PDB file of C-alpha atoms in Angstrom:
ATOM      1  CA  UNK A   1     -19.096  -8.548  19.441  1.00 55.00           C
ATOM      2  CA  UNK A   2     -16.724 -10.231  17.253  1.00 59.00           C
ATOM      3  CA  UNK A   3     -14.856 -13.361  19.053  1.00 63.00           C
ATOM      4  CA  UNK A   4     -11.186 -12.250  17.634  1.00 62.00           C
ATOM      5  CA  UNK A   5     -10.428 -16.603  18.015  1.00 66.00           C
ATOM      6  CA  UNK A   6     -12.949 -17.023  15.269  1.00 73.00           C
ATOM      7  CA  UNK A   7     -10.707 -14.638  12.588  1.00 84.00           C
ATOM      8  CA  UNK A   8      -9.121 -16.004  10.073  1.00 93.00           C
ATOM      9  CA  UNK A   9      -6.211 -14.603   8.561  1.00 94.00           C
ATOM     10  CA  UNK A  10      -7.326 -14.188   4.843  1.00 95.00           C
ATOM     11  CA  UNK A  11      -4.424 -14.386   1.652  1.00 95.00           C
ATOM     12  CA  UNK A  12      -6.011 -11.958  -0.763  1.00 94.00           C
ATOM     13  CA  UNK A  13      -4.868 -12.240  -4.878  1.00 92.00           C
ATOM     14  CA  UNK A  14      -5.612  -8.629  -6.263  1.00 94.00           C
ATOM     15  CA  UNK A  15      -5.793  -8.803 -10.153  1.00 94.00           C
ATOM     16  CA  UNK A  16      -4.002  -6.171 -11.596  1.00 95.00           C
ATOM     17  CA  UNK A  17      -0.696  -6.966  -9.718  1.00 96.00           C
ATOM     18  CA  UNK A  18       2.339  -8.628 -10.465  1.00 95.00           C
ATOM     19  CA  UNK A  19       2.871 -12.000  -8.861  1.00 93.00           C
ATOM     20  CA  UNK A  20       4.619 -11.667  -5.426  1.00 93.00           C
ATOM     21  CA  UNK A  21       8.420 -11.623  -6.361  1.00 87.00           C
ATOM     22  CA  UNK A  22       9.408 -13.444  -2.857  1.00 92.00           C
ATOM     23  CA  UNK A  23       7.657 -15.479  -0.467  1.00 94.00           C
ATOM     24  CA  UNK A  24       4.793 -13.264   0.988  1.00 95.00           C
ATOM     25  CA  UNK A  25       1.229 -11.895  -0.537  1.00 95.00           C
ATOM     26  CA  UNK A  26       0.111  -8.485  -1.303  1.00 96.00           C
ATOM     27  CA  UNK A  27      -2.498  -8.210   1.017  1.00 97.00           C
ATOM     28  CA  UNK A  28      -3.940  -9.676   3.715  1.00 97.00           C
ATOM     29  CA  UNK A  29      -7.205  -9.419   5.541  1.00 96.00           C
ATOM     30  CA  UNK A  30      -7.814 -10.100   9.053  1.00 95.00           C
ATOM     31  CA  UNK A  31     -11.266  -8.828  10.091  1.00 91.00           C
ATOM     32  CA  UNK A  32     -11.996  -5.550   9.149  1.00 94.00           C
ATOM     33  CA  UNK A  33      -8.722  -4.882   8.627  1.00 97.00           C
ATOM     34  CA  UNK A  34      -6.163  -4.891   5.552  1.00 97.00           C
ATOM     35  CA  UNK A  35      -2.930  -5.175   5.294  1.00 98.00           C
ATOM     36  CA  UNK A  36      -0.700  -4.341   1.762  1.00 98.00           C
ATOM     37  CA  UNK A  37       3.036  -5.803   1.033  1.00 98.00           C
ATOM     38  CA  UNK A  38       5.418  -3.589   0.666  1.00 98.00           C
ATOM     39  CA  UNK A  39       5.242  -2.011  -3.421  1.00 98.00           C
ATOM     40  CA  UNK A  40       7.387  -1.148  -5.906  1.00 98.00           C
ATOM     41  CA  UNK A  41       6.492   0.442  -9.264  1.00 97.00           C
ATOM     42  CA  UNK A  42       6.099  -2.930 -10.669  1.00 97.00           C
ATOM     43  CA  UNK A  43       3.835  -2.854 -13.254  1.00 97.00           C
ATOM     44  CA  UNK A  44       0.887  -5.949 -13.381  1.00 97.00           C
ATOM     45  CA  UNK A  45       2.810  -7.684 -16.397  1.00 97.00           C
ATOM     46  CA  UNK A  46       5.853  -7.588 -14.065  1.00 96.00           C
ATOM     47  CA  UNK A  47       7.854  -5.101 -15.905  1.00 97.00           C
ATOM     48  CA  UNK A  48       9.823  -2.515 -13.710  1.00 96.00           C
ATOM     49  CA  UNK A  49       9.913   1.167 -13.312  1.00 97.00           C
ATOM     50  CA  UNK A  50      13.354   1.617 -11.470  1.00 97.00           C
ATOM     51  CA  UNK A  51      14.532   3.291 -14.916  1.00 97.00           C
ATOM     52  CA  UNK A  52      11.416   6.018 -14.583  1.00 98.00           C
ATOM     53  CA  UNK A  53      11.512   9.317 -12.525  1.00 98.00           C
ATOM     54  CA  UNK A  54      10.629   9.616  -9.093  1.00 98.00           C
ATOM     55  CA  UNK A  55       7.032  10.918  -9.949  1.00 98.00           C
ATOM     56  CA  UNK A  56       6.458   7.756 -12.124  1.00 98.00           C
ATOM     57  CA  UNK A  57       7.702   5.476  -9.675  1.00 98.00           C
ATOM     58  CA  UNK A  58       5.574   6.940  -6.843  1.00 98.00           C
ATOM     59  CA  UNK A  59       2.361   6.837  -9.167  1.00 98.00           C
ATOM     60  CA  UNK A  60       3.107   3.054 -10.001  1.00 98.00           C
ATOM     61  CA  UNK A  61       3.690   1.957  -6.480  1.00 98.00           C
ATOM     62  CA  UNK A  62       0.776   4.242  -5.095  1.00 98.00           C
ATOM     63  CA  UNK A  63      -1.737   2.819  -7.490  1.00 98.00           C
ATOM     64  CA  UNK A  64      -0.293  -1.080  -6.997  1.00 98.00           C
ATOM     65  CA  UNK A  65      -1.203  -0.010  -3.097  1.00 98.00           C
ATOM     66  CA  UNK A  66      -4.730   0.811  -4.242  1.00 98.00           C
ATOM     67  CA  UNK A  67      -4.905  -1.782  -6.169  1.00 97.00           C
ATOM     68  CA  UNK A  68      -4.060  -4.472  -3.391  1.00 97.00           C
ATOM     69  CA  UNK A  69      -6.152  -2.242  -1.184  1.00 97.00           C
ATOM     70  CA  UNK A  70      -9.192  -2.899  -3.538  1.00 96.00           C
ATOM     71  CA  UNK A  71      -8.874  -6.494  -3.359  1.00 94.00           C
ATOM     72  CA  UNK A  72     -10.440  -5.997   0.033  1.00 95.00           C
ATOM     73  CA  UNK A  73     -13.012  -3.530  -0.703  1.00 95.00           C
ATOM     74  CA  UNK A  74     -11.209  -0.834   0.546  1.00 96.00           C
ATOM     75  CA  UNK A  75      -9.867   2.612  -0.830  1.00 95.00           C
ATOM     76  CA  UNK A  76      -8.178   5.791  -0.762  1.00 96.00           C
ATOM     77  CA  UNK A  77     -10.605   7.042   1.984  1.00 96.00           C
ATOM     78  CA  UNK A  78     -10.289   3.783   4.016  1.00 97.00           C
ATOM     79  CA  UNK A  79      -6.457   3.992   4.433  1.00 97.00           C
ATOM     80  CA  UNK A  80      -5.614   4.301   8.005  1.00 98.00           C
ATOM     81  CA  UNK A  81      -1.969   4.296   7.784  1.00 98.00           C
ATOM     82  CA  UNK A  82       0.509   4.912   4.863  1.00 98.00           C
ATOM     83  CA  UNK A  83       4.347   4.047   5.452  1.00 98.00           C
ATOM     84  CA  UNK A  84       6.521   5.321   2.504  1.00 98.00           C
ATOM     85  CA  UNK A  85      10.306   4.348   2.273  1.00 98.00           C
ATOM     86  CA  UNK A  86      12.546   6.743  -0.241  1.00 98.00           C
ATOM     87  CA  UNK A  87      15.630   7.209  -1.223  1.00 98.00           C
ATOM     88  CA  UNK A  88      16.958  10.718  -1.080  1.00 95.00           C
ATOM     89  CA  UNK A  89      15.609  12.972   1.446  1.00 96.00           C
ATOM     90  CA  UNK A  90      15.513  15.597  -1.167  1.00 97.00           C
ATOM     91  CA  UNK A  91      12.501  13.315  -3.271  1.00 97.00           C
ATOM     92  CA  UNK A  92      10.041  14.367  -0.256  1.00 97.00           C
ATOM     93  CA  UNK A  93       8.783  17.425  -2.012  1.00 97.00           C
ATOM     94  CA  UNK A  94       8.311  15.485  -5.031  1.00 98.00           C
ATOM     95  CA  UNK A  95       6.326  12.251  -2.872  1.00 98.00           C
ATOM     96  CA  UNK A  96       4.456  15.083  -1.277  1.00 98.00           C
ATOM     97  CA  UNK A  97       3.015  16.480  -4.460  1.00 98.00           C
ATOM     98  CA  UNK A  98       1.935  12.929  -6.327  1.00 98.00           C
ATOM     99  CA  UNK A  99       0.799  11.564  -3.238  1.00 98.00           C
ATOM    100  CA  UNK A 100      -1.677  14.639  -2.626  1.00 97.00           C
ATOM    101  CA  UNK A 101      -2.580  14.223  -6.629  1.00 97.00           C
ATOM    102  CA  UNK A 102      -3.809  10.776  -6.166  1.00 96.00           C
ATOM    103  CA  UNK A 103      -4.992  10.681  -2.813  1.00 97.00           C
ATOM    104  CA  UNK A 104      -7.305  13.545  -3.015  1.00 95.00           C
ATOM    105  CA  UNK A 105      -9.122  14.034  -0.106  1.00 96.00           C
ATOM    106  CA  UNK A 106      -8.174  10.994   2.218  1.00 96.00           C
ATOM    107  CA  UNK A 107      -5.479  11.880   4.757  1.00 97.00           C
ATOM    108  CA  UNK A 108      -4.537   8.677   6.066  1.00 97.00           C
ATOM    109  CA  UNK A 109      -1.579   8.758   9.281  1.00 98.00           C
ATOM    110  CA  UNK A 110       1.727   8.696   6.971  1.00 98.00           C
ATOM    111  CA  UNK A 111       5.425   8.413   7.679  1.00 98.00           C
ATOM    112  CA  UNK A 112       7.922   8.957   4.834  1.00 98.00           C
ATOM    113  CA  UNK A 113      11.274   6.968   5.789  1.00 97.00           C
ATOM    114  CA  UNK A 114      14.095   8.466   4.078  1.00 97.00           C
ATOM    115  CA  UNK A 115      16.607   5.511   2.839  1.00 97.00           C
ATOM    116  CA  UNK A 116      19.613   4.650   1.282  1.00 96.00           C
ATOM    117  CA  UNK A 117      18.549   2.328  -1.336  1.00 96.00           C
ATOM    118  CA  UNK A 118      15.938   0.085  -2.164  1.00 97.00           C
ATOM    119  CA  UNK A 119      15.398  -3.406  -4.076  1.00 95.00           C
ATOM    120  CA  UNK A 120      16.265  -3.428  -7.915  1.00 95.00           C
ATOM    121  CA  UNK A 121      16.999  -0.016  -7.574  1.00 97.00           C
ATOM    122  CA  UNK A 122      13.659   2.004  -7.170  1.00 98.00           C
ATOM    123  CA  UNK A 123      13.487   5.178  -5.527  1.00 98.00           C
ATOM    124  CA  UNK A 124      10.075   4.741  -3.788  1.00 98.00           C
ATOM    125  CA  UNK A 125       8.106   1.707  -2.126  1.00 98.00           C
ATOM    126  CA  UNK A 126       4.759   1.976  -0.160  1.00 98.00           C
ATOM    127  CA  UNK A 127       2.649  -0.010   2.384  1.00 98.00           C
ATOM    128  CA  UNK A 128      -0.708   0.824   3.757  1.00 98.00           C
ATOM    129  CA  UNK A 129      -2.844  -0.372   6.487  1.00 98.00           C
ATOM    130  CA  UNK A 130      -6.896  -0.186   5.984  1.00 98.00           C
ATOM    131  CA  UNK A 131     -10.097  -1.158   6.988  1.00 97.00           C
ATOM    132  CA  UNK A 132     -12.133  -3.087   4.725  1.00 92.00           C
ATOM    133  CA  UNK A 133     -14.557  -0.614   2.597  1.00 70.00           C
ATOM    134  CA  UNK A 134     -17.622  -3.025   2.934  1.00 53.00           C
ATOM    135  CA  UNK A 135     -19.864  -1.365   5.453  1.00 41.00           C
ATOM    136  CA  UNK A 136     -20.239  -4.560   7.263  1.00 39.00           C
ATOM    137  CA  UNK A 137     -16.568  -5.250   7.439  1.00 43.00           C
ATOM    138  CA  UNK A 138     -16.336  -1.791   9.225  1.00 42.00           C
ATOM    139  CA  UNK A 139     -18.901  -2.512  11.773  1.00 44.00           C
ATOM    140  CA  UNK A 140     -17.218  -5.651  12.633  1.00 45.00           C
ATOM    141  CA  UNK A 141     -14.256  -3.666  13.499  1.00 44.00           C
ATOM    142  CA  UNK A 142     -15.815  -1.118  15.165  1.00 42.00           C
ATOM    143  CA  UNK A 143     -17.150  -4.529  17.501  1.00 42.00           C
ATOM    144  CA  UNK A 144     -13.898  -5.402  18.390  1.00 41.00           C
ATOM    145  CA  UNK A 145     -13.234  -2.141  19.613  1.00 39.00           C
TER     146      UNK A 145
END
């Protein structure tokens, strides 16, 4: 049984990722659990994507997710939650089809959050909660279970 006291919170860096553009990190590990930042379509040299289509934008910020998520060990199939915020209600089609494309088989629990607007003026950003893709890290969380 894991003693939850003896967790640490871990900062993870992924390479591949922009630096952080605020005070916070793009993933975090606690157990056999990740956790990803919020992400843009910020590309790793720090460019932006705001000026791209929706379908670019969701690819960018989709594969910065997997990115972070990798950092951990973990992957498309160990997402348990996805939370997607857009703007326009009308993109959801659109997030619908790219998401599918990239996540292939792995149907992680989703909600798609229909907003206003978003920072710098994207039209898509995407967290994810998973559990760490190392077979021991799942087994640990399975203990605290």
């Amino acid at each position: 049984m894991v003693n939850l006291m003896e967790m640490k919170i871990e900062t993870l860096e992924p390479e591949g990722l922009a630096r952080p553009g605020g005070h916070y990190s793009h993933a975090i590990r606690y157990g056999g659990l990740v956790f990803t930042a919020g992400q843009l379509g910020v590309r790793a040299d720090g460019s932006h994507t705001a000026d791209l289509g929706f379908d670019d934008q969701v690819r960018q910020a989709l594969s910065n997710v997997l990115v972070a998520l990798r950092a951990a060990g973990a992957g498309p199939g160990d997402i348990l939650k996805v939370t997607a915020y857009i703007v326009g209600v009308e993109n959801w089609p659109r997030f619908n089809a790219v998401y599918a494309e990239m996540m292939g088989d792995a149907r992680p629990a989703r909600t798609v959050v229909p907003v206003g607007e978003l920072h710098y003026g994207y039209l898509v950003e995407i967290d994810a909660v998973a559990v760490c893709g190392a077979t021991g890290a799942r087994e640990g969380a399975m203990n605290m279970i």
